mmCIF file of C-alpha atoms in Angstrom:
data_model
loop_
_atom_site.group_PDB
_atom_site.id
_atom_site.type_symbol
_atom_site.label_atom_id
_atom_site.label_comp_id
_atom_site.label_asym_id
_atom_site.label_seq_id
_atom_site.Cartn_x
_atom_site.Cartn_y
_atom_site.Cartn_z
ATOM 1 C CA UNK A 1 0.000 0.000 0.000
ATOM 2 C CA UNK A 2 3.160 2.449 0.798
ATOM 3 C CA UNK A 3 4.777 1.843 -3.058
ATOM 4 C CA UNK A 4 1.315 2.412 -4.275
ATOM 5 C CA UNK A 5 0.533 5.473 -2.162
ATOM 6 C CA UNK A 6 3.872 7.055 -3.332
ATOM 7 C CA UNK A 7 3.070 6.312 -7.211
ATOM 8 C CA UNK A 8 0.236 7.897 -7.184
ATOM 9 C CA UNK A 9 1.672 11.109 -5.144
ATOM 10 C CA UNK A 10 4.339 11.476 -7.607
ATOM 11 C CA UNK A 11 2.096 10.481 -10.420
ATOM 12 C CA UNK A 12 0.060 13.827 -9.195
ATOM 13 C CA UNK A 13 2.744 16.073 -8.379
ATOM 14 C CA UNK A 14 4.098 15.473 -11.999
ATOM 15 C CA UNK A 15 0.532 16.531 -13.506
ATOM 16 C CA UNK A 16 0.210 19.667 -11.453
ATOM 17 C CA UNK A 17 3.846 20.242 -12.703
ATOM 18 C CA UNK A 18 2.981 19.365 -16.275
ATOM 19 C CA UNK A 19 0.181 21.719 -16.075
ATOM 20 C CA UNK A 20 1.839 24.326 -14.177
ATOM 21 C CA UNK A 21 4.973 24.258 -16.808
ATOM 22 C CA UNK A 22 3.247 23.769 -20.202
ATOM 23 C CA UNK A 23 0.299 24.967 -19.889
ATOM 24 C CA UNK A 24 -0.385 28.341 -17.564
ATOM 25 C CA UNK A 25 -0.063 31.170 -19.345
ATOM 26 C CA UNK A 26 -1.940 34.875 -19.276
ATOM 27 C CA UNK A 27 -5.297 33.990 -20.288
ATOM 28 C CA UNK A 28 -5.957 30.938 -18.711
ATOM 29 C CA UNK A 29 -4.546 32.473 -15.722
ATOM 30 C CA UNK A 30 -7.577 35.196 -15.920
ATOM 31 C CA UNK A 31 -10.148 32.512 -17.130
ATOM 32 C CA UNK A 32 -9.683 29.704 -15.132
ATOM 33 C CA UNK A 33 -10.608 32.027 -11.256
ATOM 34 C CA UNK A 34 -13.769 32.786 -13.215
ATOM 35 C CA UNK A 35 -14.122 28.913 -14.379
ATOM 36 C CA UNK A 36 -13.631 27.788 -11.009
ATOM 37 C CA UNK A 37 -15.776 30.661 -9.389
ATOM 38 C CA UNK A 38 -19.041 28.666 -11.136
ATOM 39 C CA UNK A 39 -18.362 26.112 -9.093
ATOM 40 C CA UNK A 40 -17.646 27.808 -5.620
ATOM 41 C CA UNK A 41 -20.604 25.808 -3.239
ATOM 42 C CA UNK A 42 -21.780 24.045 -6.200
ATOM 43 C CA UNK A 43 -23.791 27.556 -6.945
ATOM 44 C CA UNK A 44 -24.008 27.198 -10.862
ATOM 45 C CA UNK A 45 -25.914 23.956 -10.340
ATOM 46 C CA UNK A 46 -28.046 24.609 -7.650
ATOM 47 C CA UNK A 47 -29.291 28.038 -9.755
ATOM 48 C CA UNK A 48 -29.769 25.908 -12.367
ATOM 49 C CA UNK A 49 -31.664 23.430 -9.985
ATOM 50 C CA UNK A 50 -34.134 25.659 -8.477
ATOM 51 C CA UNK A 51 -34.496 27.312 -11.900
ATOM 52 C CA UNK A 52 -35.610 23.536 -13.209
ATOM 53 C CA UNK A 53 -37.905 22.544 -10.200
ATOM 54 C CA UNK A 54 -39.767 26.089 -10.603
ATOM 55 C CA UNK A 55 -41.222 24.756 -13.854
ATOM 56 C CA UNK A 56 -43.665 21.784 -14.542
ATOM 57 C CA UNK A 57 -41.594 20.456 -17.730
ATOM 58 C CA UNK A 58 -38.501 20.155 -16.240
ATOM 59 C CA UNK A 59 -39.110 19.883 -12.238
ATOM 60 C CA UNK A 60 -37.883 16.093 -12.309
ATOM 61 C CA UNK A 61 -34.567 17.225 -13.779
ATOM 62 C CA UNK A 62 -34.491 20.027 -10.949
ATOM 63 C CA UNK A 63 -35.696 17.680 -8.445
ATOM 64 C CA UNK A 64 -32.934 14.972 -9.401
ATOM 65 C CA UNK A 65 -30.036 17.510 -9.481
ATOM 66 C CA UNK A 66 -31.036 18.950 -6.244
ATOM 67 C CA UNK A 67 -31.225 15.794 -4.780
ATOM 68 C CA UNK A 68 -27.663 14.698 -6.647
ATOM 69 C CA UNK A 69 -25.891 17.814 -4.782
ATOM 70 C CA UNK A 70 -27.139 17.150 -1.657
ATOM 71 C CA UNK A 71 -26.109 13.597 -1.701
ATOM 72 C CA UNK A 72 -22.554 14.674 -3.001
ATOM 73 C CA UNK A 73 -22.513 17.398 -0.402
ATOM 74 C CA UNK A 74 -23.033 15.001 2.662
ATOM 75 C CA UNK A 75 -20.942 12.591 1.110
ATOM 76 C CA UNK A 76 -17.944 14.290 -0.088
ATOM 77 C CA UNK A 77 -17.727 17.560 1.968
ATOM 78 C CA UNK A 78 -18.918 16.246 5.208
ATOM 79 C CA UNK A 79 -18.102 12.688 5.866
ATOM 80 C CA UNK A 80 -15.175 11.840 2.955
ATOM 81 C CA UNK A 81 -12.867 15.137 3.437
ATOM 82 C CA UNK A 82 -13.121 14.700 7.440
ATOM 83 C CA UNK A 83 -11.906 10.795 7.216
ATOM 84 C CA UNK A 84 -9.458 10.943 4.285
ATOM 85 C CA UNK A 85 -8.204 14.909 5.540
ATOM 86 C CA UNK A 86 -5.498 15.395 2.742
ATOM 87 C CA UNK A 87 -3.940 18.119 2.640
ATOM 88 C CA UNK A 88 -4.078 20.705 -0.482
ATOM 89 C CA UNK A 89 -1.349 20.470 -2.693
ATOM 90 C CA UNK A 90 -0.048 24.091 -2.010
ATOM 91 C CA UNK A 91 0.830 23.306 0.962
ATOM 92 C CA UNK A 92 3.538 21.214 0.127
ATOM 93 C CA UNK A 93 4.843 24.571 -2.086
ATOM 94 C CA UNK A 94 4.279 27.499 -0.218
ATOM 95 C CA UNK A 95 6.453 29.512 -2.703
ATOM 96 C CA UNK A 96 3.267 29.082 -5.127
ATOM 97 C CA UNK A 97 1.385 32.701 -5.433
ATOM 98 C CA UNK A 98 -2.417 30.978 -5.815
ATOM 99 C CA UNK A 99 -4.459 33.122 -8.173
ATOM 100 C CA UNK A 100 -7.934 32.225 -6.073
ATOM 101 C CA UNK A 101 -7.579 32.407 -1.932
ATOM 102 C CA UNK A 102 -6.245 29.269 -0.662
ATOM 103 C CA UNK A 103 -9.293 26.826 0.181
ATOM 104 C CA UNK A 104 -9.105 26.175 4.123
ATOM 105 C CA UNK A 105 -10.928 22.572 3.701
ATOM 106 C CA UNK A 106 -9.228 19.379 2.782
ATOM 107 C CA UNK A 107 -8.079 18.595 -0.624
ATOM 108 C CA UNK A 108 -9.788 15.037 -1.107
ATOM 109 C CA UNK A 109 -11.946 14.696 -3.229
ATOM 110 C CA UNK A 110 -12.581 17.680 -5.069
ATOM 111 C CA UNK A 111 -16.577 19.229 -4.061
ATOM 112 C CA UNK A 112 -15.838 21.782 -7.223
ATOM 113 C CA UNK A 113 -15.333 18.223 -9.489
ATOM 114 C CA UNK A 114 -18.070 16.323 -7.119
ATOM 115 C CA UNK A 115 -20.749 18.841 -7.562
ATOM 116 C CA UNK A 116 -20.403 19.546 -11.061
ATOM 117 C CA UNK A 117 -20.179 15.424 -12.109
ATOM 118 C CA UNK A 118 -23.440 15.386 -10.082
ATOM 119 C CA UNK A 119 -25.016 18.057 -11.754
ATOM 120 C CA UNK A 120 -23.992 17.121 -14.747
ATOM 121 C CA UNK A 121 -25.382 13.677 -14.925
ATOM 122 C CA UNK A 122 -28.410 14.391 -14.268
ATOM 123 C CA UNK A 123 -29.228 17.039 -16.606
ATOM 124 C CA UNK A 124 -27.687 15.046 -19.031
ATOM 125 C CA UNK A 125 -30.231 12.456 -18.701
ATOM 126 C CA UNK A 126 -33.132 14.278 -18.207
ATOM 127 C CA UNK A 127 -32.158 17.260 -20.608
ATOM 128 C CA UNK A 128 -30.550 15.792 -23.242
ATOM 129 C CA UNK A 129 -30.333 18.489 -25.870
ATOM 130 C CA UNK A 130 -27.960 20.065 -23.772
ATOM 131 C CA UNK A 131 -25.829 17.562 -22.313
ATOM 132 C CA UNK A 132 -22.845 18.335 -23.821
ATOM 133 C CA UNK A 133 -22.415 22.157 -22.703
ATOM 134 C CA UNK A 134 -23.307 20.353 -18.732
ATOM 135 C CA UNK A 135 -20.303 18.226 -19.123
ATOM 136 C CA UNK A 136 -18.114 20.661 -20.865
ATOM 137 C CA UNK A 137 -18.573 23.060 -18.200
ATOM 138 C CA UNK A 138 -18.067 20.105 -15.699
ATOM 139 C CA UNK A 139 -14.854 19.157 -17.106
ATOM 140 C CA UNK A 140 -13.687 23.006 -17.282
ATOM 141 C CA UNK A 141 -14.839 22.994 -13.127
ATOM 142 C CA UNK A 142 -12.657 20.146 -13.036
ATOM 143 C CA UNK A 143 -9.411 21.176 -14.743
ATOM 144 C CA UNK A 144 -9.457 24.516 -13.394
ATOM 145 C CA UNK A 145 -8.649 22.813 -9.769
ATOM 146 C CA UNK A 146 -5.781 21.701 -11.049
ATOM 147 C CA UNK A 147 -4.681 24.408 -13.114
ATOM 148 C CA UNK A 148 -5.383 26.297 -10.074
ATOM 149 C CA UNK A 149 -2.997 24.251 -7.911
ATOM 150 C CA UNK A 150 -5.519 23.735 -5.525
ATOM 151 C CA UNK A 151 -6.557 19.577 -5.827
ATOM 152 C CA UNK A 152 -3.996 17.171 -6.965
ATOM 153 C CA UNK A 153 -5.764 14.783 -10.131
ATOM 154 C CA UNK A 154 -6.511 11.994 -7.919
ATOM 155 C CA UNK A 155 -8.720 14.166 -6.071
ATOM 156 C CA UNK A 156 -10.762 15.351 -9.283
ATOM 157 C CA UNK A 157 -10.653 11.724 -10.051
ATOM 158 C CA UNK A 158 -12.167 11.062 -6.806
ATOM 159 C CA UNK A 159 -14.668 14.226 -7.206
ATOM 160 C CA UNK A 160 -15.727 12.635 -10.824
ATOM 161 C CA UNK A 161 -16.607 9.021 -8.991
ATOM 162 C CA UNK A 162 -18.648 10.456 -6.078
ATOM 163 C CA UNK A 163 -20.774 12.399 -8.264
ATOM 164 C CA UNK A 164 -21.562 9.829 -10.862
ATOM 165 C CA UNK A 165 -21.821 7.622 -7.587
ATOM 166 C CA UNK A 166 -24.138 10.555 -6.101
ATOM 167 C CA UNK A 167 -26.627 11.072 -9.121
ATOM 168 C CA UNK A 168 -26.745 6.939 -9.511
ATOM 169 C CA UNK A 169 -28.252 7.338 -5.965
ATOM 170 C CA UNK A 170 -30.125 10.596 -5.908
ATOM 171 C CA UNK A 171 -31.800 8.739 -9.326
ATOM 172 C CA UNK A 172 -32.704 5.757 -7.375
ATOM 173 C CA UNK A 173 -33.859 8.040 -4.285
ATOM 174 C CA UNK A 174 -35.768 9.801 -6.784
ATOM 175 C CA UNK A 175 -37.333 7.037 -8.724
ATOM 176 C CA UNK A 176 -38.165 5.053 -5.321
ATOM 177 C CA UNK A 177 -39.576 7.523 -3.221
ATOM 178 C CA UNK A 178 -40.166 11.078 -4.230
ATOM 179 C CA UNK A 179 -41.579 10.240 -7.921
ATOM 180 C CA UNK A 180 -45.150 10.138 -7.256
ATOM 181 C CA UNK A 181 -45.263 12.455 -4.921
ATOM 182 C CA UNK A 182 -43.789 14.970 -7.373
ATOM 183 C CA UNK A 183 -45.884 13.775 -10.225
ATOM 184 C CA UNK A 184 -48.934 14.961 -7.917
ATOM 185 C CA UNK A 185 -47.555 18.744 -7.783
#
């Protein structure tokens, strides 16, 4: 488990690196703050949530993404960052001027990459038309944390598996208990 631990640490530090060396430059520097800012407390999302669930057509959609956050929120920002409590890759380089403040919550897994995976599968399946700009703007969310030097990739990686894992079970939630009910609004 040590040998695998310390792959996968330098296997991140020589992303962020990578990234860091090849590809920051000027405007990605002044995009990717905004990028990220969308996903600050999941707050694209749950506009676009409450947005969904104040119309008839598309409440399910609304109802499911709500639902997804929430899960991921409990899950990831509650619970998973409190057990796993890694710390922020910055930390390790405190030469590094950050471009966004430095986060002050643990580093694993990503909420920014969580929140928007979450999101983003379930307007996918319940808006289809649109899908792709939902997981293009997920996978910007996600790549700006790194850019940003503020998640190492396993921690997006993580933050991409707990929100697919989240929507799989806000779905079910959804489908199981709240359908009807909703159906009847």
């Amino acid at each position: 488990m040590h040998n695998f631990t310390v792959l996968l640490n330098n296997l991140d530090r020589n992303i962020l690196n990578n990234i860091q060396q090849y590809l920051k430059n000027p405007f990605l520097d002044n995009i990717m703050p905004f990028i990220t800012a969308l996903g600050d407390a999941g707050i694209i999302w749950i506009l676009i949530s409450i947005i969904l669930i104040s119309t008839k057509k598309y409440r399910k959609a609304g109802i499911v993404c709500a639902l997804s956050l929430a899960i991921n929120a409990v899950l990831g920002e509650v619970v998973i960052k409190n057990v796993i409590q890694r710390a922020r890759p910055f930390i390790h380089d405190p030469s590094l001027d950050l471009l966004i403040a430095k986060p002050k919550t643990f580093s694993f897994p990503s909420g920014h990459t969580a929140s928007s995976f979450a999101a983003a599968a379930a307007l996918s399946v319940y808006l289809k038309r649109y899908s792709i700009i939902f997981w293009v703007l997920a996978v910007l969310i996600a790549f700006s944390r790194l850019y940003l030097y503020v998640h190492f990739p396993s921690d997006v990686a993580g933050g991409i598996l707990l929100g697919l894992i989240s929507f799989k079970l806000a779905d079910w939630t959804y489908k199981k208990f709240i359908k009807k009910r909703s159906d009847d609004i």
